[in-house]
Amino acid sequence: MYKVAIVIPTCNAGREFANLLAEIAWQSLPIDYKLVIDSTSADGTADVAGNHGWQVRIIPQAEFSHGGTRQMAVELLPDDIEIVVFLTQDVRLPDRYSLEKLV
């Protein structure tokens, strides 16, 4: 089985973000590392992620870029991670096997 990480860049993800994290926790695919890169949210997004057991890195909004932030995330991951799944903060996972199917 592969070592899998999930990375989610966030900025003020809102109330539904906790639902996404619960959906990820319910997935059939074991996740070895979970990372949120938060662009200095004012709504507690980073706290929600941390309370769900995610690693959180907070960056200034001015430093966010779609490619650069994702590259930074890859560089923060443990060396043994083989697959990185990037999600957006508003994605929904329609069933328990969504990530397994994706990987």
Short mmCIF file of N, CA and C in Angstrom, two decimals:
data_model
loop_
_atom_site.label_atom_id
_atom_site.label_comp_id
_atom_site.label_asym_id
_atom_site.label_seq_id
_atom_site.Cartn_x
_atom_site.Cartn_y
_atom_site.Cartn_z
N MET A 1 0.85 -1.18 0.00
CA MET A 1 0.00 0.00 0.00
C MET A 1 0.89 1.24 0.00
N TYR A 2 0.48 2.23 -0.72
CA TYR A 2 1.22 3.48 -0.82
C TYR A 2 1.07 4.32 0.44
N LYS A 3 2.06 5.17 0.72
CA LYS A 3 1.97 6.18 1.77
C LYS A 3 1.35 7.42 1.13
N VAL A 4 0.20 7.84 1.66
CA VAL A 4 -0.60 8.90 1.05
C VAL A 4 -0.71 10.09 1.98
N ALA A 5 -0.58 11.28 1.41
CA ALA A 5 -0.81 12.54 2.12
C ALA A 5 -1.93 13.30 1.44
N ILE A 6 -2.68 14.03 2.23
CA ILE A 6 -3.68 14.96 1.69
C ILE A 6 -3.24 16.36 2.08
N VAL A 7 -3.32 17.28 1.13
CA VAL A 7 -2.98 18.68 1.36
C VAL A 7 -4.18 19.52 0.93
N ILE A 8 -4.56 20.46 1.81
CA ILE A 8 -5.66 21.37 1.50
C ILE A 8 -5.21 22.80 1.77
N PRO A 9 -5.04 23.62 0.73
CA PRO A 9 -4.83 25.05 0.95
C PRO A 9 -6.16 25.68 1.36
N THR A 10 -6.14 26.55 2.38
CA THR A 10 -7.38 27.14 2.86
C THR A 10 -7.24 28.64 3.06
N CYS A 11 -8.40 29.29 3.02
CA CYS A 11 -8.53 30.69 3.42
C CYS A 11 -10.00 30.92 3.75
N ASN A 12 -10.29 31.12 5.03
CA ASN A 12 -11.67 31.33 5.48
C ASN A 12 -12.61 30.27 4.90
N ALA A 13 -12.33 29.03 5.24
CA ALA A 13 -13.07 27.90 4.66
C ALA A 13 -14.52 27.82 5.13
N GLY A 14 -14.84 28.43 6.23
CA GLY A 14 -16.24 28.49 6.66
C GLY A 14 -16.69 27.26 7.44
N ARG A 15 -17.98 27.26 7.76
CA ARG A 15 -18.56 26.23 8.61
C ARG A 15 -18.54 24.84 7.99
N GLU A 16 -18.61 24.76 6.68
CA GLU A 16 -18.65 23.46 6.01
C GLU A 16 -17.32 22.72 6.04
N PHE A 17 -16.24 23.42 6.37
CA PHE A 17 -14.92 22.81 6.35
C PHE A 17 -14.82 21.63 7.31
N ALA A 18 -15.43 21.75 8.48
CA ALA A 18 -15.42 20.64 9.45
C ALA A 18 -16.10 19.41 8.85
N ASN A 19 -17.13 19.62 8.03
CA ASN A 19 -17.80 18.49 7.37
C ASN A 19 -16.85 17.78 6.41
N LEU A 20 -16.06 18.54 5.67
CA LEU A 20 -15.09 17.94 4.76
C LEU A 20 -14.07 17.10 5.55
N LEU A 21 -13.58 17.64 6.65
CA LEU A 21 -12.59 16.89 7.44
C LEU A 21 -13.20 15.61 8.00
N ALA A 22 -14.46 15.65 8.37
CA ALA A 22 -15.15 14.43 8.83
C ALA A 22 -15.30 13.44 7.69
N GLU A 23 -15.61 13.92 6.49
CA GLU A 23 -15.72 13.04 5.32
C GLU A 23 -14.37 12.37 5.03
N ILE A 24 -13.29 13.11 5.16
CA ILE A 24 -11.96 12.55 4.92
C ILE A 24 -11.65 11.48 5.97
N ALA A 25 -11.99 11.75 7.21
CA ALA A 25 -11.75 10.77 8.29
C ALA A 25 -12.54 9.48 8.06
N TRP A 26 -13.65 9.56 7.36
CA TRP A 26 -14.54 8.42 7.11
C TRP A 26 -14.11 7.60 5.89
N GLN A 27 -13.14 8.08 5.14
CA GLN A 27 -12.73 7.41 3.91
C GLN A 27 -12.10 6.04 4.19
N SER A 28 -12.24 5.14 3.23
CA SER A 28 -11.68 3.80 3.34
C SER A 28 -10.16 3.79 3.19
N LEU A 29 -9.62 4.77 2.49
CA LEU A 29 -8.18 4.83 2.24
C LEU A 29 -7.45 5.37 3.47
N PRO A 30 -6.47 4.64 3.98
CA PRO A 30 -5.69 5.17 5.10
C PRO A 30 -4.86 6.38 4.64
N ILE A 31 -4.91 7.44 5.40
CA ILE A 31 -4.16 8.66 5.10
C ILE A 31 -3.02 8.75 6.11
N ASP A 32 -1.80 8.83 5.59
CA ASP A 32 -0.62 8.82 6.45
C ASP A 32 -0.22 10.21 6.95
N TYR A 33 -0.61 11.25 6.21
CA TYR A 33 -0.24 12.60 6.62
C TYR A 33 -1.29 13.55 6.09
N LYS A 34 -1.76 14.45 6.96
CA LYS A 34 -2.80 15.42 6.59
C LYS A 34 -2.29 16.82 6.90
N LEU A 35 -2.26 17.67 5.86
CA LEU A 35 -1.69 19.01 5.99
C LEU A 35 -2.63 20.06 5.43
N VAL A 36 -2.86 21.10 6.22
CA VAL A 36 -3.58 22.29 5.77
C VAL A 36 -2.57 23.43 5.71
N ILE A 37 -2.55 24.13 4.58
CA ILE A 37 -1.78 25.36 4.44
C ILE A 37 -2.80 26.49 4.45
N ASP A 38 -2.85 27.23 5.54
CA ASP A 38 -3.88 28.25 5.71
C ASP A 38 -3.33 29.65 5.47
N SER A 39 -4.06 30.41 4.68
CA SER A 39 -3.66 31.78 4.35
C SER A 39 -4.26 32.77 5.35
N THR A 40 -3.86 32.64 6.60
CA THR A 40 -4.22 33.56 7.67
C THR A 40 -5.73 33.80 7.75
N SER A 41 -6.48 32.72 7.84
CA SER A 41 -7.94 32.82 7.93
C SER A 41 -8.36 33.58 9.19
N ALA A 42 -9.46 34.31 9.05
CA ALA A 42 -10.01 35.07 10.18
C ALA A 42 -11.20 34.35 10.81
N ASP A 43 -11.54 33.17 10.29
CA ASP A 43 -12.75 32.49 10.77
C ASP A 43 -12.46 31.22 11.57
N GLY A 44 -11.22 31.01 11.97
CA GLY A 44 -10.89 29.84 12.77
C GLY A 44 -10.62 28.58 11.97
N THR A 45 -10.44 28.69 10.68
CA THR A 45 -10.18 27.52 9.83
C THR A 45 -8.99 26.71 10.34
N ALA A 46 -7.89 27.37 10.68
CA ALA A 46 -6.70 26.66 11.15
C ALA A 46 -7.00 25.90 12.44
N ASP A 47 -7.78 26.49 13.33
CA ASP A 47 -8.14 25.82 14.58
C ASP A 47 -8.99 24.59 14.32
N VAL A 48 -9.93 24.70 13.39
CA VAL A 48 -10.77 23.55 13.04
C VAL A 48 -9.90 22.40 12.55
N ALA A 49 -8.96 22.71 11.66
CA ALA A 49 -8.07 21.67 11.13
C ALA A 49 -7.24 21.05 12.25
N GLY A 50 -6.66 21.87 13.09
CA GLY A 50 -5.85 21.36 14.19
C GLY A 50 -6.66 20.50 15.15
N ASN A 51 -7.90 20.90 15.41
CA ASN A 51 -8.77 20.13 16.30
C ASN A 51 -9.17 18.79 15.70
N HIS A 52 -9.07 18.66 14.38
CA HIS A 52 -9.36 17.39 13.70
C HIS A 52 -8.09 16.56 13.48
N GLY A 53 -6.99 16.99 14.08
CA GLY A 53 -5.75 16.20 14.00
C GLY A 53 -4.88 16.47 12.79
N TRP A 54 -5.14 17.55 12.09
CA TRP A 54 -4.35 17.90 10.91
C TRP A 54 -3.14 18.73 11.31
N GLN A 55 -2.05 18.58 10.56
CA GLN A 55 -0.92 19.49 10.67
C GLN A 55 -1.33 20.78 9.98
N VAL A 56 -0.95 21.91 10.55
CA VAL A 56 -1.35 23.21 9.99
C VAL A 56 -0.12 24.09 9.84
N ARG A 57 0.02 24.68 8.68
CA ARG A 57 1.04 25.70 8.44
C ARG A 57 0.28 26.96 8.02
N ILE A 58 0.51 28.05 8.73
CA ILE A 58 -0.14 29.32 8.42
C ILE A 58 0.85 30.20 7.67
N ILE A 59 0.36 30.76 6.55
CA ILE A 59 1.18 31.66 5.76
C ILE A 59 0.41 32.97 5.56
N PRO A 60 1.11 34.08 5.36
CA PRO A 60 0.42 35.33 5.04
C PRO A 60 -0.32 35.22 3.70
N GLN A 61 -1.46 35.85 3.61
CA GLN A 61 -2.22 35.81 2.35
C GLN A 61 -1.40 36.28 1.18
N ALA A 62 -0.54 37.26 1.40
CA ALA A 62 0.28 37.81 0.31
C ALA A 62 1.26 36.78 -0.25
N GLU A 63 1.57 35.72 0.52
CA GLU A 63 2.51 34.70 0.05
C GLU A 63 1.82 33.54 -0.67
N PHE A 64 0.48 33.54 -0.70
CA PHE A 64 -0.24 32.45 -1.35
C PHE A 64 -0.14 32.57 -2.86
N SER A 65 0.14 31.43 -3.49
CA SER A 65 -0.03 31.30 -4.93
C SER A 65 -0.43 29.84 -5.16
N HIS A 66 -1.22 29.59 -6.17
CA HIS A 66 -1.74 28.24 -6.37
C HIS A 66 -0.62 27.21 -6.52
N GLY A 67 0.34 27.49 -7.35
CA GLY A 67 1.43 26.54 -7.55
C GLY A 67 2.47 26.58 -6.44
N GLY A 68 2.87 27.77 -6.04
CA GLY A 68 3.90 27.92 -5.03
C GLY A 68 3.51 27.35 -3.67
N THR A 69 2.27 27.56 -3.29
CA THR A 69 1.80 27.04 -2.00
C THR A 69 1.75 25.53 -2.02
N ARG A 70 1.33 24.96 -3.12
CA ARG A 70 1.31 23.50 -3.23
C ARG A 70 2.73 22.93 -3.24
N GLN A 71 3.66 23.60 -3.89
CA GLN A 71 5.05 23.15 -3.88
C GLN A 71 5.61 23.22 -2.45
N MET A 72 5.30 24.29 -1.73
CA MET A 72 5.73 24.40 -0.34
C MET A 72 5.19 23.22 0.47
N ALA A 73 3.94 22.87 0.25
CA ALA A 73 3.34 21.75 0.97
C ALA A 73 4.09 20.46 0.71
N VAL A 74 4.42 20.20 -0.53
CA VAL A 74 5.16 18.97 -0.88
C VAL A 74 6.50 18.94 -0.15
N GLU A 75 7.15 20.07 -0.06
CA GLU A 75 8.45 20.14 0.62
C GLU A 75 8.33 19.95 2.13
N LEU A 76 7.15 20.18 2.70
CA LEU A 76 6.93 20.00 4.13
C LEU A 76 6.58 18.56 4.49
N LEU A 77 6.23 17.76 3.51
CA LEU A 77 5.78 16.39 3.78
C LEU A 77 6.96 15.48 4.16
N PRO A 78 6.68 14.44 4.94
CA PRO A 78 7.73 13.46 5.24
C PRO A 78 8.26 12.82 3.95
N ASP A 79 9.50 12.41 3.98
CA ASP A 79 10.15 11.86 2.79
C ASP A 79 9.53 10.56 2.30
N ASP A 80 8.85 9.83 3.18
CA ASP A 80 8.31 8.53 2.77
C ASP A 80 6.94 8.61 2.09
N ILE A 81 6.38 9.81 1.95
CA ILE A 81 5.09 9.96 1.26
C ILE A 81 5.29 9.69 -0.22
N GLU A 82 4.43 8.84 -0.77
CA GLU A 82 4.54 8.45 -2.18
C GLU A 82 3.49 9.10 -3.07
N ILE A 83 2.32 9.40 -2.51
CA ILE A 83 1.23 10.01 -3.28
C ILE A 83 0.70 11.19 -2.49
N VAL A 84 0.55 12.33 -3.18
CA VAL A 84 -0.03 13.52 -2.56
C VAL A 84 -1.34 13.83 -3.27
N VAL A 85 -2.41 13.92 -2.49
CA VAL A 85 -3.72 14.29 -3.02
C VAL A 85 -3.99 15.72 -2.58
N PHE A 86 -4.14 16.61 -3.56
CA PHE A 86 -4.48 18.00 -3.26
C PHE A 86 -5.98 18.15 -3.38
N LEU A 87 -6.60 18.71 -2.35
CA LEU A 87 -8.03 18.99 -2.37
C LEU A 87 -8.23 20.48 -2.18
N THR A 88 -9.42 20.96 -2.54
CA THR A 88 -9.80 22.32 -2.22
C THR A 88 -10.68 22.30 -0.98
N GLN A 89 -10.79 23.44 -0.34
CA GLN A 89 -11.53 23.51 0.93
C GLN A 89 -13.02 23.29 0.78
N ASP A 90 -13.54 23.36 -0.42
CA ASP A 90 -14.99 23.22 -0.62
C ASP A 90 -15.37 21.95 -1.37
N VAL A 91 -14.42 21.03 -1.56
CA VAL A 91 -14.72 19.78 -2.24
C VAL A 91 -15.62 18.92 -1.36
N ARG A 92 -16.40 18.07 -1.99
CA ARG A 92 -17.21 17.09 -1.26
C ARG A 92 -16.80 15.70 -1.74
N LEU A 93 -16.80 14.74 -0.83
CA LEU A 93 -16.46 13.36 -1.16
C LEU A 93 -17.75 12.56 -1.09
N PRO A 94 -18.30 12.17 -2.25
CA PRO A 94 -19.66 11.63 -2.31
C PRO A 94 -19.86 10.27 -1.63
N ASP A 95 -18.78 9.51 -1.47
CA ASP A 95 -18.95 8.23 -0.77
C ASP A 95 -17.67 7.86 -0.04
N ARG A 96 -17.73 6.79 0.72
CA ARG A 96 -16.63 6.36 1.57
C ARG A 96 -15.39 5.94 0.78
N TYR A 97 -15.54 5.68 -0.51
CA TYR A 97 -14.45 5.19 -1.34
C TYR A 97 -13.91 6.23 -2.32
N SER A 98 -14.30 7.48 -2.16
CA SER A 98 -13.91 8.54 -3.10
C SER A 98 -12.40 8.66 -3.23
N LEU A 99 -11.68 8.75 -2.13
CA LEU A 99 -10.22 8.89 -2.20
C LEU A 99 -9.56 7.63 -2.71
N GLU A 100 -10.06 6.48 -2.30
CA GLU A 100 -9.50 5.22 -2.77
C GLU A 100 -9.63 5.13 -4.30
N LYS A 101 -10.78 5.53 -4.82
CA LYS A 101 -10.99 5.51 -6.27
C LYS A 101 -10.04 6.49 -6.96
N LEU A 102 -9.86 7.65 -6.36
CA LEU A 102 -8.99 8.66 -6.94
C LEU A 102 -7.54 8.18 -6.99
N VAL A 103 -7.08 7.61 -5.90
CA VAL A 103 -5.69 7.13 -5.84
C VAL A 103 -5.52 5.90 -6.71
#
